[in-house]
XYZ file of C-alpha atoms in Angstrom:
73
model
C 125.749 100.496 105.091
C 125.139 104.339 105.233
C 124.622 106.164 101.738
C 127.868 107.587 101.563
C 129.331 103.756 102.476
C 127.288 102.684 99.728
C 128.698 105.653 97.066
C 132.175 104.768 97.797
C 132.192 101.202 97.160
C 129.886 101.239 93.784
C 131.555 103.241 90.525
C 130.156 106.332 90.020
C 130.548 106.487 85.878
C 130.084 103.554 83.921
C 129.806 102.621 80.193
C 126.992 100.646 79.413
C 127.585 98.651 75.797
C 124.445 100.604 74.513
C 123.686 103.275 75.833
C 127.774 104.881 76.698
C 128.653 106.167 80.286
C 126.025 106.404 83.165
C 126.598 108.472 86.175
C 125.151 106.595 89.737
C 122.179 108.486 90.630
C 120.265 108.250 93.839
C 116.487 107.756 93.162
C 115.191 107.215 96.409
C 116.463 107.884 100.039
C 113.663 107.335 102.700
C 112.517 105.476 105.740
C 110.654 102.517 103.734
C 113.200 102.485 100.365
C 116.586 102.854 99.199
C 116.624 103.131 95.089
C 120.187 103.521 92.621
C 120.336 103.615 88.740
C 123.044 104.577 86.147
C 121.413 107.743 84.335
C 122.932 108.293 80.710
C 122.549 111.918 78.616
C 119.509 110.587 77.067
C 117.922 110.316 79.955
C 117.882 106.685 80.036
C 118.824 104.730 82.972
C 120.562 100.748 83.527
C 120.967 98.752 86.336
C 118.376 100.123 88.270
C 117.290 98.353 91.869
C 115.670 98.783 94.854
C 115.951 97.588 98.601
C 114.989 98.074 102.121
C 118.492 99.138 103.067
C 121.975 100.298 101.383
C 123.230 97.188 102.182
C 120.329 95.392 100.199
C 120.989 97.635 97.191
C 124.583 97.369 97.024
C 124.312 93.649 97.223
C 121.469 93.777 94.477
C 123.466 95.806 92.333
C 127.048 94.461 92.647
C 125.583 91.123 91.491
C 124.307 92.621 88.450
C 127.652 95.013 88.107
C 129.517 91.571 87.791
C 127.663 89.963 85.720
C 127.790 92.598 83.150
C 131.848 93.191 83.553
C 131.468 96.541 84.955
C 132.746 95.355 88.733
C 135.630 92.938 89.024
C 135.849 90.911 92.173
């Protein structure tokens, strides 16, 4: 999976129960690590996760978003 494919499958914006709206942010994208979070206006971050590939990050983030009712199967 490419970064583009990952971004197409994940919501670009979520509404966190405590922190309000957060935008998907790519934290790191290099050969050794991929990482994302949802960044809020107050600069806090929610649901950050890392992996070796975009597929791994997708699976981790997808599970977390489903558990927190931000993504439906």
